[in-house]
Amino acid sequence: MSLVLQMRSERAQLVAQVQALAKIETDGASLSAEQLAQFTQLETQINELTAKIARAETAERLTAASAVPVAESAQGINSPPAHITVRAEPTPPGVAMAQMVRLMVQAGGNQQAAAEMAKTGGYGADVQAALSTVTPGSGGVLVPENFSASVIESLRPKSVVRKMGAVSLPLNNGNLTMPRVLGNTQVTYLGTEEDISVTDMQFGDLKLSAKKAAALVPISNDLLAYAGVNPRIDAQVSNDLAVSMGLSEDLHFIRGPGTGSLPKGLRHWALPGNVAGAPAGATLTIVDLYLGGLMLRLEAANVDLAGCGWLMAPRTIRWLQALRDGNGNKAYPEIDAGMLKGYPYALTTQIPTNLGAGGNESEIYFANFADCYIGEDTSLAIAISTEASYKDAGGNTVSAFQRDQTLIRVISKHDFGPRHSESVSIGTGITWGAGM
């Protein structure tokens, strides 16, 4: 870390202490004599550091301006170069929002204090500007659109539906209507002096409307309390946000019932004829015919298979991976390369393995993801609490306060649907691997 960044980090820590003392008076209490003395001492230290930082920055600028490339110096060329090109490393998607969240937590939700900490702590100008201009919304503080777009981009490797190729489109005023062809014109051959029969193409609409989704993200206060810019910490916070939002999306995009305010997932978009129960028996011949049948349903509907892929629970693919033919060879060796019967697959625990009367059934999906659309409102809202509770994966209530965590709530608006319902086939009653 450079001397300037180190001093900025130290100054940010001192500013945080000043904010904590100021908050005592803001809450209606009075500072003790010792606290007043501490406040004055901190103010002096901050002013001294600010002066040192200004001098160090001036020195760095002068050094950069007079720098001479080694090759030129060796040739006797001692004049400064005509120009210096500095290539900044691109900020990973979602990191800027993670920094914004971290500063808001450190400032106790005080937007103005967070903006000042961003200014004095060496954060990017975009983070400073965002904290200076964000406005409160019904679901919390509204995230600037450029940050929201970055977060949505970071979801692609986290959400299996996005990773498999679902197309993201903006919702205009919360709605999006896409026409789709339901039936094609029919071409007939004619005899002499016969009339051409009139046929019409049949159209329908895929209508997407914004539906509110909320993800709760518990993050350790040890991470959030770190003062200053740290790429590893910001990347960790960003990853936690993206993973939680991605799991929330997959839960609804795959199996959402589409009732009330919920999106309609693949499970309920599929036509009845494209939903096939698992056959009795689990020999290689039976399994292979069954998987082929799921693919055949799309082929028979003239679906473009170029964008197709599989979704399934982890136990399903592990069972298929262990399946052997009569010679002891792997039945599907391509699974090791991320493919099944020539098409990519993705695993997600958002496809249950406790369905059916016996509580041991799962599902397997084959779909044309290039025909699936995610309509997105580009606005995100975040809210922060250190006292709220949440339920973990086991359904147990957890107190963020007791765990020394901060609970981040992220609210987004989107909807999901395939342009053609024929583009989805589903295998149900899958018990493969239930005993593993």
GROMACS .gro file of C-alpha atoms in nm:
model
  436
    1MET     CA    1   0.000   0.000   0.000
    2SER     CA    2   0.138   0.347  -0.094
    3LEU     CA    3   0.210   0.607   0.175
    4VAL     CA    4  -0.081   0.823   0.056
    5LEU     CA    5  -0.330   0.535   0.075
    6GLN     CA    6  -0.196   0.435   0.416
    7MET     CA    7  -0.243   0.787   0.552
    8ARG     CA    8  -0.590   0.809   0.398
    9SER     CA    9  -0.681   0.484   0.571
   10GLU     CA   10  -0.554   0.619   0.904
   11ARG     CA   11  -0.752   0.939   0.852
   12ALA     CA   12  -1.067   0.740   0.774
   13GLN     CA   13  -1.031   0.553   1.104
   14LEU     CA   14  -0.996   0.882   1.292
   15VAL     CA   15  -1.301   1.025   1.112
   16ALA     CA   16  -1.501   0.718   1.214
   17GLN     CA   17  -1.407   0.783   1.580
   18VAL     CA   18  -1.515   1.146   1.548
   19GLN     CA   19  -1.846   1.038   1.397
   20ALA     CA   20  -1.901   0.800   1.688
   21LEU     CA   21  -1.847   1.079   1.940
   22ALA     CA   22  -2.070   1.316   1.745
   23LYS     CA   23  -2.345   1.053   1.738
   24ILE     CA   24  -2.354   1.053   2.118
   25GLU     CA   25  -2.464   1.416   2.116
   26THR     CA   26  -2.695   1.358   1.819
   27ASP     CA   27  -2.874   1.092   2.024
   28GLY     CA   28  -2.938   1.347   2.301
   29ALA     CA   29  -2.657   1.262   2.543
   30SER     CA   30  -2.368   1.485   2.648
   31LEU     CA   31  -1.996   1.426   2.603
   32SER     CA   32  -1.785   1.387   2.914
   33ALA     CA   33  -1.476   1.600   2.972
   34GLU     CA   34  -1.260   1.308   2.866
   35GLN     CA   35  -1.462   1.261   2.546
   36LEU     CA   36  -1.441   1.633   2.465
   37ALA     CA   37  -1.065   1.619   2.504
   38GLN     CA   38  -1.054   1.311   2.282
   39PHE     CA   39  -1.268   1.491   2.019
   40THR     CA   40  -1.024   1.786   2.014
   41GLN     CA   41  -0.725   1.554   1.992
   42LEU     CA   42  -0.879   1.359   1.704
   43GLU     CA   43  -0.960   1.683   1.520
   44THR     CA   44  -0.597   1.793   1.550
   45GLN     CA   45  -0.469   1.455   1.426
   46ILE     CA   46  -0.707   1.465   1.128
   47ASN     CA   47  -0.592   1.814   1.031
   48GLU     CA   48  -0.227   1.712   1.057
   49LEU     CA   49  -0.285   1.400   0.847
   50THR     CA   50  -0.474   1.603   0.586
   51ALA     CA   51  -0.176   1.838   0.553
   52LYS     CA   52   0.065   1.542   0.524
   53ILE     CA   53  -0.153   1.377   0.259
   54ALA     CA   54  -0.160   1.700   0.055
   55ARG     CA   55   0.220   1.722   0.065
   56ALA     CA   56   0.263   1.354  -0.022
   57GLU     CA   57   0.021   1.383  -0.316
   58THR     CA   58   0.216   1.685  -0.445
   59ALA     CA   59   0.539   1.489  -0.418
   60GLU     CA   60   0.390   1.194  -0.609
   61ARG     CA   61   0.266   1.422  -0.888
   62LEU     CA   62   0.609   1.586  -0.924
   63THR     CA   63   0.782   1.247  -0.924
   64ALA     CA   64   0.549   1.116  -1.195
   65ALA     CA   65   0.595   1.427  -1.409
   66SER     CA   66   0.976   1.396  -1.401
   67ALA     CA   67   0.994   1.020  -1.447
   68VAL     CA   68   1.212   0.903  -1.737
   69PRO     CA   69   1.184   0.554  -1.888
   70VAL     CA   70   1.500   0.347  -1.825
   71ALA     CA   71   1.556   0.275  -2.192
   72GLU     CA   72   1.556   0.646  -2.280
   73SER     CA   73   1.789   0.737  -1.992
   74ALA     CA   74   2.039   0.478  -2.110
   75GLN     CA   75   2.038   0.645  -2.451
   76GLY     CA   76   2.111   0.985  -2.298
   77ILE     CA   77   1.753   1.115  -2.331
   78ASN     CA   78   1.692   1.290  -2.000
   79SER     CA   79   1.393   1.508  -2.083
   80PRO     CA   80   1.048   1.413  -1.942
   81PRO     CA   81   0.834   1.197  -2.172
   82ALA     CA   82   0.572   1.372  -2.382
   83HIS     CA   83   0.293   1.196  -2.196
   84ILE     CA   84   0.238   0.921  -1.940
   85THR     CA   85  -0.043   0.672  -1.985
   86VAL     CA   86  -0.180   0.522  -1.665
   87ARG     CA   87  -0.394   0.212  -1.710
   88ALA     CA   88  -0.634   0.175  -1.423
   89GLU     CA   89  -0.744  -0.174  -1.327
   90PRO     CA   90  -1.116  -0.223  -1.401
   91THR     CA   91  -1.336  -0.243  -1.093
   92PRO     CA   92  -1.499  -0.589  -1.064
   93PRO     CA   93  -1.879  -0.585  -1.104
   94GLY     CA   94  -2.064  -0.513  -0.780
   95VAL     CA   95  -1.759  -0.390  -0.584
   96ALA     CA   96  -1.867  -0.024  -0.594
   97MET     CA   97  -2.201  -0.114  -0.438
   98ALA     CA   98  -2.021  -0.326  -0.177
   99GLN     CA   99  -1.810  -0.023  -0.085
  100MET     CA  100  -2.123   0.189  -0.064
  101VAL     CA  101  -2.288  -0.064   0.170
  102ARG     CA  102  -1.978  -0.090   0.387
  103LEU     CA  103  -1.951   0.287   0.429
  104MET     CA  104  -2.323   0.316   0.510
  105VAL     CA  105  -2.279   0.058   0.786
  106GLN     CA  106  -1.970   0.229   0.928
  107ALA     CA  107  -2.158   0.559   0.933
  108GLY     CA  108  -2.456   0.406   1.114
  109GLY     CA  109  -2.683   0.471   0.818
  110ASN     CA  110  -2.589   0.841   0.802
  111GLN     CA  111  -2.562   0.914   0.430
  112GLN     CA  112  -2.373   1.243   0.467
  113ALA     CA  113  -2.119   1.090   0.707
  114ALA     CA  114  -2.069   0.797   0.469
  115ALA     CA  115  -2.005   1.036   0.180
  116GLU     CA  116  -1.742   1.221   0.386
  117MET     CA  117  -1.574   0.892   0.481
  118ALA     CA  118  -1.563   0.796   0.111
  119LYS     CA  119  -1.401   1.130   0.032
  120THR     CA  120  -1.137   1.105   0.302
  121GLY     CA  121  -1.080   0.730   0.279
  122GLY     CA  122  -0.947   0.705  -0.076
  123TYR     CA  123  -1.261   0.561  -0.235
  124GLY     CA  124  -1.347   0.622  -0.599
  125ALA     CA  125  -1.524   0.936  -0.714
  126ASP     CA  126  -1.822   0.726  -0.823
  127VAL     CA  127  -1.872   0.596  -0.466
  128GLN     CA  128  -1.841   0.947  -0.324
  129ALA     CA  129  -2.092   1.084  -0.576
  130ALA     CA  130  -2.335   0.798  -0.515
  131LEU     CA  131  -2.339   0.852  -0.139
  132SER     CA  132  -2.382   1.226  -0.188
  133THR     CA  133  -2.682   1.189  -0.419
  134VAL     CA  134  -2.867   0.868  -0.322
  135THR     CA  135  -3.227   0.919  -0.220
  136PRO     CA  136  -3.439   0.720   0.024
  137GLY     CA  137  -3.709   0.499  -0.124
  138SER     CA  138  -3.991   0.284   0.007
  139GLY     CA  139  -3.757  -0.017   0.030
  140GLY     CA  140  -3.454   0.164   0.167
  141VAL     CA  141  -3.184   0.375   0.003
  142LEU     CA  142  -3.204   0.365  -0.376
  143VAL     CA  143  -2.884   0.249  -0.545
  144PRO     CA  144  -2.767   0.457  -0.845
  145GLU     CA  145  -2.848   0.299  -1.180
  146ASN     CA  146  -2.485   0.247  -1.281
  147PHE     CA  147  -2.423   0.054  -0.958
  148SER     CA  148  -2.741  -0.151  -1.011
  149ALA     CA  149  -2.632  -0.249  -1.361
  150SER     CA  150  -2.296  -0.361  -1.222
  151VAL     CA  151  -2.465  -0.574  -0.955
  152ILE     CA  152  -2.693  -0.735  -1.215
  153GLU     CA  153  -2.385  -0.812  -1.425
  154SER     CA  154  -2.222  -0.981  -1.125
  155LEU     CA  155  -2.525  -1.211  -1.090
  156ARG     CA  156  -2.459  -1.396  -1.415
  157PRO     CA  157  -2.206  -1.645  -1.270
  158LYS     CA  158  -2.414  -1.680  -0.950
  159SER     CA  159  -2.762  -1.744  -1.093
  160VAL     CA  160  -2.784  -2.069  -1.290
  161VAL     CA  161  -3.074  -1.939  -1.501
  162ARG     CA  162  -2.868  -1.637  -1.607
  163LYS     CA  163  -2.552  -1.846  -1.651
  164MET     CA  164  -2.734  -2.082  -1.886
  165GLY     CA  165  -2.812  -1.793  -2.121
  166ALA     CA  166  -3.144  -1.633  -2.020
  167VAL     CA  167  -3.173  -1.295  -2.193
  168SER     CA  168  -3.197  -0.984  -1.975
  169LEU     CA  169  -3.415  -0.697  -2.100
  170PRO     CA  170  -3.517  -0.370  -1.930
  171LEU     CA  171  -3.874  -0.320  -1.812
  172ASN     CA  172  -4.016   0.003  -1.950
  173ASN     CA  173  -4.222   0.160  -1.671
  174GLY     CA  174  -4.234  -0.181  -1.505
  175ASN     CA  175  -4.378  -0.370  -1.805
  176LEU     CA  176  -4.259  -0.550  -2.116
  177THR     CA  177  -4.468  -0.713  -2.389
  178MET     CA  178  -4.307  -0.940  -2.648
  179PRO     CA  179  -4.508  -1.086  -2.938
  180ARG     CA  180  -4.467  -1.454  -3.015
  181VAL     CA  181  -4.582  -1.673  -3.300
  182LEU     CA  182  -4.828  -1.945  -3.196
  183GLY     CA  183  -4.895  -2.094  -3.540
  184ASN     CA  184  -4.723  -2.061  -3.878
  185THR     CA  185  -4.876  -2.004  -4.218
  186GLN     CA  186  -4.935  -2.321  -4.417
  187VAL     CA  187  -4.797  -2.353  -4.769
  188THR     CA  188  -5.002  -2.558  -5.016
  189TYR     CA  189  -4.937  -2.665  -5.373
  190LEU     CA  190  -5.195  -2.564  -5.634
  191GLY     CA  191  -5.331  -2.710  -5.948
  192THR     CA  192  -5.424  -2.513  -6.259
  193GLU     CA  193  -5.671  -2.230  -6.192
  194GLU     CA  194  -5.705  -2.320  -5.823
  195ASP     CA  195  -5.742  -2.047  -5.563
  196ILE     CA  196  -5.473  -1.993  -5.301
  197SER     CA  197  -5.616  -2.069  -4.959
  198VAL     CA  198  -5.593  -1.785  -4.710
  199THR     CA  199  -5.394  -1.869  -4.396
  200ASP     CA  200  -5.298  -1.639  -4.113
  201MET     CA  201  -5.016  -1.654  -3.867
  202GLN     CA  202  -5.132  -1.676  -3.507
  203PHE     CA  203  -4.971  -1.448  -3.251
  204GLY     CA  204  -4.967  -1.423  -2.875
  205ASP     CA  205  -4.784  -1.210  -2.620
  206LEU     CA  206  -4.532  -1.272  -2.345
  207LYS     CA  207  -4.613  -1.008  -2.085
  208LEU     CA  208  -4.364  -0.939  -1.807
  209SER     CA  209  -4.437  -0.701  -1.521
  210ALA     CA  210  -4.212  -0.590  -1.235
  211LYS     CA  211  -4.239  -0.806  -0.924
  212LYS     CA  212  -4.056  -0.720  -0.605
  213ALA     CA  213  -3.791  -0.964  -0.483
  214ALA     CA  214  -3.604  -0.923  -0.154
  215ALA     CA  215  -3.282  -1.094  -0.053
  216LEU     CA  216  -3.146  -1.087   0.303
  217VAL     CA  217  -2.767  -1.094   0.327
  218PRO     CA  218  -2.606  -1.140   0.672
  219ILE     CA  219  -2.249  -1.008   0.668
  220SER     CA  220  -1.991  -1.019   0.946
  221ASN     CA  221  -1.934  -0.688   1.120
  222ASP     CA  222  -1.562  -0.769   1.123
  223LEU     CA  223  -1.566  -0.730   0.744
  224LEU     CA  224  -1.790  -0.426   0.731
  225ALA     CA  225  -1.604  -0.237   1.004
  226TYR     CA  226  -1.274  -0.233   0.815
  227ALA     CA  227  -1.182   0.130   0.746
  228GLY     CA  228  -1.028   0.209   0.410
  229VAL     CA  229  -1.024   0.053   0.066
  230ASN     CA  230  -0.937  -0.317   0.057
  231PRO     CA  231  -1.008  -0.509  -0.268
  232ARG     CA  232  -1.032  -0.848  -0.094
  233ILE     CA  233  -1.287  -0.729   0.163
  234ASP     CA  234  -1.497  -0.542  -0.093
  235ALA     CA  235  -1.490  -0.845  -0.325
  236GLN     CA  236  -1.607  -1.067  -0.036
  237VAL     CA  237  -1.898  -0.834   0.047
  238SER     CA  238  -1.987  -0.811  -0.323
  239ASN     CA  239  -1.977  -1.191  -0.354
  240ASP     CA  240  -2.208  -1.235  -0.052
  241LEU     CA  241  -2.458  -0.993  -0.206
  242ALA     CA  242  -2.446  -1.161  -0.548
  243VAL     CA  243  -2.479  -1.516  -0.410
  244SER     CA  244  -2.785  -1.430  -0.199
  245MET     CA  245  -2.955  -1.244  -0.483
  246GLY     CA  246  -2.870  -1.522  -0.730
  247LEU     CA  247  -3.021  -1.792  -0.507
  248SER     CA  248  -3.335  -1.581  -0.459
  249GLU     CA  249  -3.371  -1.538  -0.836
  250ASP     CA  250  -3.321  -1.907  -0.913
  251LEU     CA  251  -3.578  -2.008  -0.654
  252HIS     CA  252  -3.846  -1.811  -0.837
  253PHE     CA  253  -3.727  -1.835  -1.198
  254ILE     CA  254  -3.725  -2.215  -1.173
  255ARG     CA  255  -4.023  -2.301  -0.953
  256GLY     CA  256  -4.213  -1.976  -0.883
  257PRO     CA  257  -4.590  -2.042  -0.901
  258GLY     CA  258  -4.674  -1.712  -1.072
  259THR     CA  259  -4.956  -1.639  -0.829
  260GLY     CA  260  -5.009  -1.299  -0.671
  261SER     CA  261  -4.685  -1.101  -0.667
  262LEU     CA  262  -4.459  -1.400  -0.750
  263PRO     CA  263  -4.288  -1.461  -1.086
  264LYS     CA  264  -4.387  -1.766  -1.286
  265GLY     CA  265  -4.098  -2.011  -1.306
  266LEU     CA  266  -4.009  -2.277  -1.562
  267ARG     CA  267  -4.199  -2.543  -1.366
  268HIS     CA  268  -4.528  -2.364  -1.427
  269TRP     CA  269  -4.454  -2.233  -1.775
  270ALA     CA  270  -4.406  -2.583  -1.915
  271LEU     CA  271  -4.697  -2.725  -2.115
  272PRO     CA  272  -4.868  -3.028  -1.955
  273GLY     CA  273  -4.748  -3.251  -2.239
  274ASN     CA  274  -4.390  -3.143  -2.172
  275VAL     CA  275  -4.394  -3.263  -1.811
  276ALA     CA  276  -4.299  -3.631  -1.789
  277GLY     CA  277  -4.289  -3.846  -1.478
  278ALA     CA  278  -3.986  -4.066  -1.425
  279PRO     CA  279  -4.033  -4.426  -1.542
  280ALA     CA  280  -4.006  -4.729  -1.319
  281GLY     CA  281  -3.659  -4.875  -1.312
  282ALA     CA  282  -3.324  -4.707  -1.340
  283THR     CA  283  -3.124  -4.909  -1.591
  284LEU     CA  284  -2.905  -4.727  -1.839
  285THR     CA  285  -3.144  -4.805  -2.124
  286ILE     CA  286  -3.446  -4.668  -1.933
  287VAL     CA  287  -3.264  -4.357  -1.816
  288ASP     CA  288  -3.120  -4.280  -2.159
  289LEU     CA  289  -3.457  -4.314  -2.329
  290TYR     CA  290  -3.615  -4.093  -2.066
  291LEU     CA  291  -3.360  -3.814  -2.107
  292GLY     CA  292  -3.395  -3.841  -2.484
  293GLY     CA  293  -3.772  -3.809  -2.445
  294LEU     CA  294  -3.732  -3.477  -2.266
  295MET     CA  295  -3.518  -3.353  -2.554
  296LEU     CA  296  -3.759  -3.492  -2.814
  297ARG     CA  297  -4.045  -3.281  -2.680
  298LEU     CA  298  -3.856  -2.966  -2.778
  299GLU     CA  299  -3.739  -3.108  -3.110
  300ALA     CA  300  -4.097  -3.201  -3.204
  301ALA     CA  301  -4.201  -2.840  -3.144
  302ASN     CA  302  -3.923  -2.710  -3.377
  303VAL     CA  303  -3.741  -2.544  -3.087
  304ASP     CA  304  -3.392  -2.421  -3.170
  305LEU     CA  305  -3.171  -2.647  -2.959
  306ALA     CA  306  -2.860  -2.429  -2.992
  307GLY     CA  307  -2.939  -2.248  -2.665
  308CYS     CA  308  -3.062  -2.552  -2.472
  309GLY     CA  309  -2.928  -2.692  -2.148
  310TRP     CA  310  -3.011  -2.890  -1.835
  311LEU     CA  311  -3.091  -2.782  -1.480
  312MET     CA  312  -3.090  -3.032  -1.193
  313ALA     CA  313  -3.009  -3.086  -0.829
  314PRO     CA  314  -2.649  -3.188  -0.747
  315ARG     CA  315  -2.746  -3.540  -0.638
  316THR     CA  316  -2.902  -3.610  -0.981
  317ILE     CA  317  -2.589  -3.535  -1.182
  318ARG     CA  318  -2.369  -3.721  -0.935
  319TRP     CA  319  -2.585  -4.032  -0.982
  320LEU     CA  320  -2.569  -3.999  -1.359
  321GLN     CA  321  -2.194  -3.947  -1.334
  322ALA     CA  322  -2.161  -4.277  -1.145
  323LEU     CA  323  -2.382  -4.470  -1.392
  324ARG     CA  324  -2.193  -4.745  -1.579
  325ASP     CA  325  -2.260  -4.949  -1.889
  326GLY     CA  326  -2.226  -5.328  -1.910
  327ASN     CA  327  -1.850  -5.303  -1.955
  328GLY     CA  328  -1.799  -5.086  -1.648
  329ASN     CA  329  -1.740  -4.770  -1.852
  330LYS     CA  330  -1.896  -4.437  -1.760
  331ALA     CA  331  -2.234  -4.406  -1.929
  332TYR     CA  332  -2.195  -4.029  -1.967
  333PRO     CA  333  -1.822  -3.946  -1.962
  334GLU     CA  334  -1.898  -3.595  -2.096
  335ILE     CA  335  -2.039  -3.502  -1.754
  336ASP     CA  336  -1.680  -3.441  -1.644
  337ALA     CA  337  -1.664  -3.169  -1.910
  338GLY     CA  338  -1.991  -3.003  -1.800
  339MET     CA  339  -2.213  -3.162  -2.065
  340LEU     CA  340  -2.496  -3.416  -2.070
  341LYS     CA  341  -2.607  -3.573  -2.398
  342GLY     CA  342  -2.436  -3.293  -2.587
  343TYR     CA  343  -2.579  -2.999  -2.391
  344PRO     CA  344  -2.442  -2.802  -2.094
  345TYR     CA  345  -2.587  -2.851  -1.748
  346ALA     CA  346  -2.598  -2.642  -1.432
  347LEU     CA  347  -2.656  -2.752  -1.074
  348THR     CA  348  -2.863  -2.574  -0.813
  349THR     CA  349  -2.995  -2.660  -0.469
  350GLN     CA  350  -3.300  -2.449  -0.552
  351ILE     CA  351  -3.441  -2.757  -0.725
  352PRO     CA  352  -3.573  -2.956  -0.426
  353THR     CA  353  -3.489  -3.319  -0.349
  354ASN     CA  354  -3.772  -3.369  -0.099
  355LEU     CA  355  -4.074  -3.368  -0.330
  356GLY     CA  356  -4.340  -3.637  -0.367
  357ALA     CA  357  -4.522  -3.855  -0.117
  358GLY     CA  358  -4.198  -4.019  -0.008
  359GLY     CA  359  -4.016  -3.688   0.035
  360ASN     CA  360  -3.727  -3.807  -0.185
  361GLU     CA  361  -3.818  -3.689  -0.536
  362SER     CA  362  -3.657  -3.419  -0.747
  363GLU     CA  363  -3.690  -3.269  -1.096
  364ILE     CA  364  -3.475  -3.227  -1.404
  365TYR     CA  365  -3.521  -2.945  -1.657
  366PHE     CA  366  -3.433  -2.925  -2.027
  367ALA     CA  367  -3.498  -2.581  -2.178
  368ASN     CA  368  -3.400  -2.341  -2.451
  369PHE     CA  369  -3.255  -2.065  -2.232
  370ALA     CA  370  -3.199  -1.838  -2.531
  371ASP     CA  371  -3.580  -1.822  -2.547
  372CYS     CA  372  -3.612  -1.729  -2.177
  373TYR     CA  373  -3.631  -1.363  -2.080
  374ILE     CA  374  -3.568  -1.172  -1.759
  375GLY     CA  375  -3.739  -0.834  -1.756
  376GLU     CA  376  -3.556  -0.612  -1.507
  377ASP     CA  377  -3.621  -0.281  -1.342
  378THR     CA  378  -3.278  -0.124  -1.314
  379SER     CA  379  -3.341   0.017  -0.966
  380LEU     CA  380  -3.218  -0.152  -0.648
  381ALA     CA  381  -3.290  -0.052  -0.289
  382ILE     CA  382  -3.080  -0.145   0.014
  383ALA     CA  383  -3.166  -0.129   0.384
  384ILE     CA  384  -2.934  -0.202   0.677
  385SER     CA  385  -3.005  -0.337   1.025
  386THR     CA  386  -2.789  -0.467   1.310
  387GLU     CA  387  -3.089  -0.570   1.524
  388ALA     CA  388  -3.313  -0.760   1.279
  389SER     CA  389  -3.346  -1.140   1.272
  390TYR     CA  390  -3.354  -1.383   0.983
  391LYS     CA  391  -3.403  -1.755   0.918
  392ASP     CA  392  -3.109  -1.968   0.813
  393ALA     CA  393  -3.118  -2.260   0.569
  394GLY     CA  394  -3.246  -2.491   0.842
  395GLY     CA  395  -3.538  -2.263   0.925
  396ASN     CA  396  -3.385  -2.150   1.255
  397THR     CA  397  -3.431  -1.788   1.361
  398VAL     CA  398  -3.098  -1.608   1.393
  399SER     CA  399  -3.043  -1.273   1.561
  400ALA     CA  400  -2.801  -1.050   1.370
  401PHE     CA  401  -2.727  -0.866   1.695
  402GLN     CA  402  -2.626  -1.185   1.878
  403ARG     CA  403  -2.413  -1.303   1.588
  404ASP     CA  404  -2.241  -0.962   1.555
  405GLN     CA  405  -2.367  -0.935   1.199
  406THR     CA  406  -2.528  -0.668   0.989
  407LEU     CA  407  -2.830  -0.770   0.786
  408ILE     CA  408  -2.841  -0.619   0.439
  409ARG     CA  409  -3.176  -0.629   0.261
  410VAL     CA  410  -3.160  -0.586  -0.117
  411ILE     CA  411  -3.485  -0.529  -0.306
  412SER     CA  412  -3.499  -0.566  -0.684
  413LYS     CA  413  -3.784  -0.580  -0.933
  414HIS     CA  414  -3.802  -0.821  -1.222
  415ASP     CA  415  -4.010  -1.088  -1.397
  416PHE     CA  416  -3.933  -1.401  -1.594
  417GLY     CA  417  -4.078  -1.612  -1.872
  418PRO     CA  418  -4.001  -1.808  -2.191
  419ARG     CA  419  -4.119  -1.654  -2.513
  420HIS     CA  420  -4.257  -1.994  -2.614
  421SER     CA  421  -4.388  -2.240  -2.356
  422GLU     CA  422  -4.282  -2.525  -2.587
  423SER     CA  423  -3.920  -2.439  -2.507
  424VAL     CA  424  -3.936  -2.611  -2.166
  425SER     CA  425  -3.960  -2.979  -2.074
  426ILE     CA  426  -3.946  -3.116  -1.721
  427GLY     CA  427  -3.885  -3.457  -1.572
  428THR     CA  428  -4.060  -3.513  -1.238
  429GLY     CA  429  -4.047  -3.783  -0.973
  430ILE     CA  430  -3.668  -3.818  -1.006
  431THR     CA  431  -3.539  -4.040  -0.726
  432TRP     CA  432  -3.197  -4.103  -0.882
  433GLY     CA  433  -2.934  -4.071  -0.614
  434ALA     CA  434  -3.185  -4.052  -0.329
  435GLY     CA  435  -2.992  -4.316  -0.140
  436MET     CA  436  -2.649  -4.160  -0.191
   0.00000   0.00000   0.00000
